[in-house]
Coordinates of C-alpha atoms in Angstrom, one line a residue:
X1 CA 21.9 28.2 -23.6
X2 CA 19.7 29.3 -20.4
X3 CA 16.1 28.9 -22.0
X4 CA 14.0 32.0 -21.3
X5 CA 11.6 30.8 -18.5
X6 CA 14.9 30.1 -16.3
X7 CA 15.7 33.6 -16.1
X8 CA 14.3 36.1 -12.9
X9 CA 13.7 39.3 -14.7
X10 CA 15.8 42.2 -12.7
X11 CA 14.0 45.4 -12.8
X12 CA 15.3 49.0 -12.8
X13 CA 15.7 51.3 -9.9
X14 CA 12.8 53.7 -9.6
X15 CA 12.4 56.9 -7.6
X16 CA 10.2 56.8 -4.8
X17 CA 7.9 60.1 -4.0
X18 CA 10.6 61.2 -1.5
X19 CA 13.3 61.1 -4.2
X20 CA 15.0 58.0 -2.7
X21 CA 15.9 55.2 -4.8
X22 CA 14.0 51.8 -4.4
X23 CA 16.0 49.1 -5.2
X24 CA 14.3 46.0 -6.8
X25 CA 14.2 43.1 -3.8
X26 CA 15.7 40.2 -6.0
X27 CA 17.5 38.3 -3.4
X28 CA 14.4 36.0 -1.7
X29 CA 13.6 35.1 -5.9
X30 CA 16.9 33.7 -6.6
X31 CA 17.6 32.5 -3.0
X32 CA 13.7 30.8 -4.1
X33 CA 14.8 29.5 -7.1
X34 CA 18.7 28.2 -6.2
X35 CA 17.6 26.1 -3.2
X36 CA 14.5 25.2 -5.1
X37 CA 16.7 23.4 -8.0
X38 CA 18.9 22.0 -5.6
X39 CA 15.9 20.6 -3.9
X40 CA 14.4 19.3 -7.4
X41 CA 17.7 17.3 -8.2
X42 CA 18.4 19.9 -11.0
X43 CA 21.8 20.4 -9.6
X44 CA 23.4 16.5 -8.9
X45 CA 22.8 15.8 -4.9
X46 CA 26.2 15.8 -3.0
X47 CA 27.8 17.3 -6.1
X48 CA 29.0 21.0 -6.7
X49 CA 27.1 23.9 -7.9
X50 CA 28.2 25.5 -11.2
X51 CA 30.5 28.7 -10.9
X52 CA 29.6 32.2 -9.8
X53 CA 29.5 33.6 -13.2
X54 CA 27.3 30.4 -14.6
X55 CA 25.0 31.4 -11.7
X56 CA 24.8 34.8 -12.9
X57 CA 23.8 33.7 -16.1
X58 CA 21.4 31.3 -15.4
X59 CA 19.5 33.4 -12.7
X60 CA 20.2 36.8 -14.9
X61 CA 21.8 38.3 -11.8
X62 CA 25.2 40.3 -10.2
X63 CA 27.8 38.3 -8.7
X64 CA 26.6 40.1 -5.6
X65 CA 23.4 39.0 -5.1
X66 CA 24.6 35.0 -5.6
X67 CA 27.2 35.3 -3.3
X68 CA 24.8 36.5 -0.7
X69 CA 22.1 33.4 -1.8
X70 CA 25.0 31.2 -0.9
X71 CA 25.9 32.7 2.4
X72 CA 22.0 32.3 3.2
X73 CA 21.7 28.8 1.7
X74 CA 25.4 27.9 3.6
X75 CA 23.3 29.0 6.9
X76 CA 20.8 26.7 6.2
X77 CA 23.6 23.8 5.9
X78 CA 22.4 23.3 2.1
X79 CA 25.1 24.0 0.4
X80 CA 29.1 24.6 1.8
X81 CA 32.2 26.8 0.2
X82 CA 34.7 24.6 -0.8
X83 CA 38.6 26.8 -0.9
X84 CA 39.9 26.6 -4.8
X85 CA 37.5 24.0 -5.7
X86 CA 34.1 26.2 -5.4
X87 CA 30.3 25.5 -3.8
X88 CA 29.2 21.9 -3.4
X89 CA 25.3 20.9 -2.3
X90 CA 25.9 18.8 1.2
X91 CA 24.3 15.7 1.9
X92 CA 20.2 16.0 2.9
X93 CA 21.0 14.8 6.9
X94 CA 23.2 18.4 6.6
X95 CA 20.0 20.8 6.4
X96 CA 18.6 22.3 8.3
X97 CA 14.8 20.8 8.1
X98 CA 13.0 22.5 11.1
X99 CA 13.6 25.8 8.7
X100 CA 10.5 26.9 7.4
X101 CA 12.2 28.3 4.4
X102 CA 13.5 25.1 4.1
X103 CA 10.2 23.0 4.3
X104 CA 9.1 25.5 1.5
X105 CA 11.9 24.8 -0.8
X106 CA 11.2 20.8 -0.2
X107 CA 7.6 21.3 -1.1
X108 CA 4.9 18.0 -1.6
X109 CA 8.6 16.1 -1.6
X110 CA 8.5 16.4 2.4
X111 CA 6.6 12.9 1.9
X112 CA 9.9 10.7 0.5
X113 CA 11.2 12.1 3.9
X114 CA 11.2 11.1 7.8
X115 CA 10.6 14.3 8.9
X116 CA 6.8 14.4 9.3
X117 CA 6.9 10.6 11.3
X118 CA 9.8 11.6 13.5
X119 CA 8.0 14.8 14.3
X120 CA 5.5 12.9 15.7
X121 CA 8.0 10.6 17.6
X122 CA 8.5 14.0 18.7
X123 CA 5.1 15.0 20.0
X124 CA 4.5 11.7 21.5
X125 CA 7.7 11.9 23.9
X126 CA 6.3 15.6 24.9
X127 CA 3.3 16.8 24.4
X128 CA 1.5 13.8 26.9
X129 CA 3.8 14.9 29.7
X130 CA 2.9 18.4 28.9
X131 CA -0.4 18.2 28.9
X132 CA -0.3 16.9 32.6
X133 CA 1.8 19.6 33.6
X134 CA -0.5 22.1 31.8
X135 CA -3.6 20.1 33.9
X136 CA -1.3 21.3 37.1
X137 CA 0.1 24.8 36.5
X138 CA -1.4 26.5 33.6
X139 CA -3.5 30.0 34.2
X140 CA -7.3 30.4 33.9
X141 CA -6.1 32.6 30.9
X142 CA -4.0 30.3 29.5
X143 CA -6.7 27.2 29.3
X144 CA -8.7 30.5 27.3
X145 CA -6.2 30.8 24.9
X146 CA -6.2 27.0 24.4
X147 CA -9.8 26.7 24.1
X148 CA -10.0 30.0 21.3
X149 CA -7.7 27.9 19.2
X150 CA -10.0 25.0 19.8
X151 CA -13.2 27.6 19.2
X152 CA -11.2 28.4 16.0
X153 CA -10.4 25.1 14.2
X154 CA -14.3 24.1 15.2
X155 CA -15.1 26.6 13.0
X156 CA -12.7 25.6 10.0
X157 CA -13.5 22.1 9.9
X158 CA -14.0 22.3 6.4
X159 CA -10.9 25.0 5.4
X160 CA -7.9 23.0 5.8
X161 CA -5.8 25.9 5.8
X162 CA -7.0 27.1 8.4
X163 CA -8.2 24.4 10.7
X164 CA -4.1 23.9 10.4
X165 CA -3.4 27.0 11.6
X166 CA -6.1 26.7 14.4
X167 CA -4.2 23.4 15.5
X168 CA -0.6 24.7 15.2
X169 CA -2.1 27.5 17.7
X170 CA -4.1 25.0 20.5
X171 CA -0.5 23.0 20.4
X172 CA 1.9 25.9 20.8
X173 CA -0.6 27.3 23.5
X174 CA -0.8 24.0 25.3
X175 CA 3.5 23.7 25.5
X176 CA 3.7 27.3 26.8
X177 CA 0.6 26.2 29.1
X178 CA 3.5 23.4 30.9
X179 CA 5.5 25.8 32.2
X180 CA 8.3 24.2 31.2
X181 CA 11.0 26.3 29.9
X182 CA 12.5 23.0 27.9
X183 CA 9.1 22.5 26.4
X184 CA 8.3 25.9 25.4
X185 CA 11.5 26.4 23.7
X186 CA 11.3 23.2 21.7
X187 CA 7.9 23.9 20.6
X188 CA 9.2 27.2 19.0
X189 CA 12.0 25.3 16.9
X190 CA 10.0 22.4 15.8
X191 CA 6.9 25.1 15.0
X192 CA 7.2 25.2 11.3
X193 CA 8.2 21.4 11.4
X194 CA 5.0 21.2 13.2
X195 CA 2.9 23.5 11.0
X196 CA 3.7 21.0 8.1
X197 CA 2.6 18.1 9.7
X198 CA -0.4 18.8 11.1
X199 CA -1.5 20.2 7.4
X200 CA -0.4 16.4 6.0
X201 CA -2.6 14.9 8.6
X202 CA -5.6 17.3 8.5
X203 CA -5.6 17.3 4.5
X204 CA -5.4 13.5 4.2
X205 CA -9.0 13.4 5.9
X206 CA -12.6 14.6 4.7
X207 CA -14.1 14.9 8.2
X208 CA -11.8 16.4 11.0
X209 CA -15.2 16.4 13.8
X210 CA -13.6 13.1 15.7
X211 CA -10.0 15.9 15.9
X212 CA -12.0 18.4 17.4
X213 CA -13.8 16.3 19.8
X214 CA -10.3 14.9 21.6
X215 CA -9.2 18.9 21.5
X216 CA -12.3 19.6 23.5
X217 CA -11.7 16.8 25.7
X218 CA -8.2 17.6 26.5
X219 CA -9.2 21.3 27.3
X220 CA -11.8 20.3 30.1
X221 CA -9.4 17.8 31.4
X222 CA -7.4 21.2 31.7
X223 CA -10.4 23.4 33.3
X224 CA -11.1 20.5 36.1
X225 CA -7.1 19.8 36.8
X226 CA -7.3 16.0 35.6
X227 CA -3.2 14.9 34.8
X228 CA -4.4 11.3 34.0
X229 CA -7.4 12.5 31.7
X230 CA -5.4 15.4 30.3
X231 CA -2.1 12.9 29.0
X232 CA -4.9 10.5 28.3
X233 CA -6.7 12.8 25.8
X234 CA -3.0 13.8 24.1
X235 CA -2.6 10.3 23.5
X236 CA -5.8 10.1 22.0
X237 CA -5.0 12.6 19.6
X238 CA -1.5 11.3 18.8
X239 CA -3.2 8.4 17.6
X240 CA -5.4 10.0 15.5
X241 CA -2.4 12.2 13.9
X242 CA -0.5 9.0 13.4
X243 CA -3.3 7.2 11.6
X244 CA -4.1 10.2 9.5
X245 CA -0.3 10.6 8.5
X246 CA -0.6 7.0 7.3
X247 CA -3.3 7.8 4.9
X248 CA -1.2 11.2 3.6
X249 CA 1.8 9.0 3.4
X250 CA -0.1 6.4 1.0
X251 CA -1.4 9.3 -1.3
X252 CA 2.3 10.4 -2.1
X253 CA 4.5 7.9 -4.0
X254 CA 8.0 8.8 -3.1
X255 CA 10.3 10.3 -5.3
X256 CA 13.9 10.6 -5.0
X257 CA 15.7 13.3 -2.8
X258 CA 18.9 14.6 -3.0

C-alpha cells in the first residue's frame, strides 16, 4: 500500500472572479516526482516503470495526466514506450543532461557524474578562442555588458547564489561578444549545464576575490584589443574553475546512478 507522504494531493476545480474554471496545475508535481524517483533509483535503472494504473495510484492522479508526464519525460530521453510490454527507464548516456529540468531532477547526485568535468573540457576548447575573437570584434556596448556582470558578481562575493548568476551572465555575454554564430549557439544549449557548474565551483570556495580579479583582467584585455592577454586571462580562469571543481568533487562521495 502507497504510504501517505507518496501521494500529490489533487485539488478541486474552483471558479475564478470571471466565472471560468481554474483547473489545479498538477502536471509539473508528478512530472517532479516521477523523474525524481527514477533519478533516486526508486524505480530499478534500465528496468520498466510500473503500469499506468499503478502510476495513478501511487501519484493519486488520472491516467491523463501520467500519460502526458511520460510523453515529457520520453522527450527528455529518460524514459521510452515499449509496444505490448509498457514504459522502461533508458540507460543514463540516453538523457538528455544539458536539460535544466533535468539537472534539477539529478540534484547534489550531478557529483557521481562527468558532466560538470566534461563541461569544462567544454569551456576550455571555447571560451579561450572566444575571448580573442571578443578582444577583435566585440562592441563598446558589448565589453559594458561584460563588465556589469563583472560589477555584479564583485558585489556578491559572499552570496553564492548570486555571484553564480553574475558569472553564468559575464560567460554568456563574453560568447555572444565572439561573434561567432557556432559559439553563441552552443553557449545557449550548454547554459543550464553551465549554470550548474559554475555554482559547484563557486560554492566549494570561501573566498571568490582571486575569481573576480582574472574577470577584471580579461575585461580590460577586452577594452584595449589584447587577443594574447584576453585567451591568456580565460585560461587563467579555467584553471581556477578546474581547481575549485576538485575541491567540490572531494566534498561529495559518490553514490550510485541509474
Amino acid at each position: 500500500m502507497r504510504r501517505p507522504r507518496d501521494r500529490i494531493v489533487v485539488q478541486t476545480e474552483t471558479l475564478a472572479e470571471d466565472g471560468s474554471v481554474k483547473r489545479p496545475r498538477v502536471q509539473d508535481n508528478v512530472t517532479r516526482s516521477l523523474a525524481s524517483d527514477i533519478c533516486r533509483d526508486v524505480f530499478p535503472p534500465s528496468g520498466m516503470l510500473p503500469t499506468e494504473g499503478e502510476l495513478c495510484i501511487r501519484y493519486g492522479v488520472s491516467r491523463t495526466v501520467i500519460r502526458e508526464t511520460l510523453k515529457i519525460l520520453a522527450s527528455k530521453g529518460m524514459v521510452r514506450g515499449r509496444s505490448r510490454i509498457g514504459t522502461q527507464i533508458c540507460p543514463l548516456e540516453e538523457w538528455n543532461l544539458l536539460d535544466r529540468q533535468v539537472l534539477e531532477w539529478i540534484g547534489p547526485r550531478i557529483f557521481n557524474l562527468d558532466l560538470l568535468q566534461s563541461i569544462l573540457d567544454a569551456r576550455r576548447a571555447t571560451e579561450p578562442f572566444a575571448a580573442e575573437l571578443a578582444a577583435e570584434r566585440a562592441t563598446v556596448q558589448e565589453i559594458a555588458d561584460i563588465e556589469h556582470a563583472w560589477q555584479r558578481m564583485q558585489d556578491a562575493e559572499g552570496d553564492v547564489e548570486a555571484f553564480t548568476a553574475a558569472d553564468v551572465a559575464f560567460h554568456t555575454n563574453l560568447m555572444k561578444a565572439s561573434h561567432n554564430q557556432v559559439f553563441m549557439q552552443l553557449s545557449s544549449i550548454i547554459q543550464a549545464a553551465l549554470e550548474f557548474s559554475l555554482h559547484a565551483s563557486n560554492d566549494a570556495v570561501d573566498a571568490r576575490g582571486e575569481a573576480v580579479d582574472i574577470h577584471r583582467a580579461l575585461i580590460e584585455a577586452l577594452r584595449v584589443r589584447d587577443k594574447a592577454a584576453a585567451r591568456a586571462c580565460s585560461l587563467q580562469m579555467l584553471d581556477l574553475a578546474a581547481r575549485d571543481l576538485a575541491t567540490a568533487l572531494r566534498k561529495h562521495p559518490r553514490r550510485p546512478l541509474p
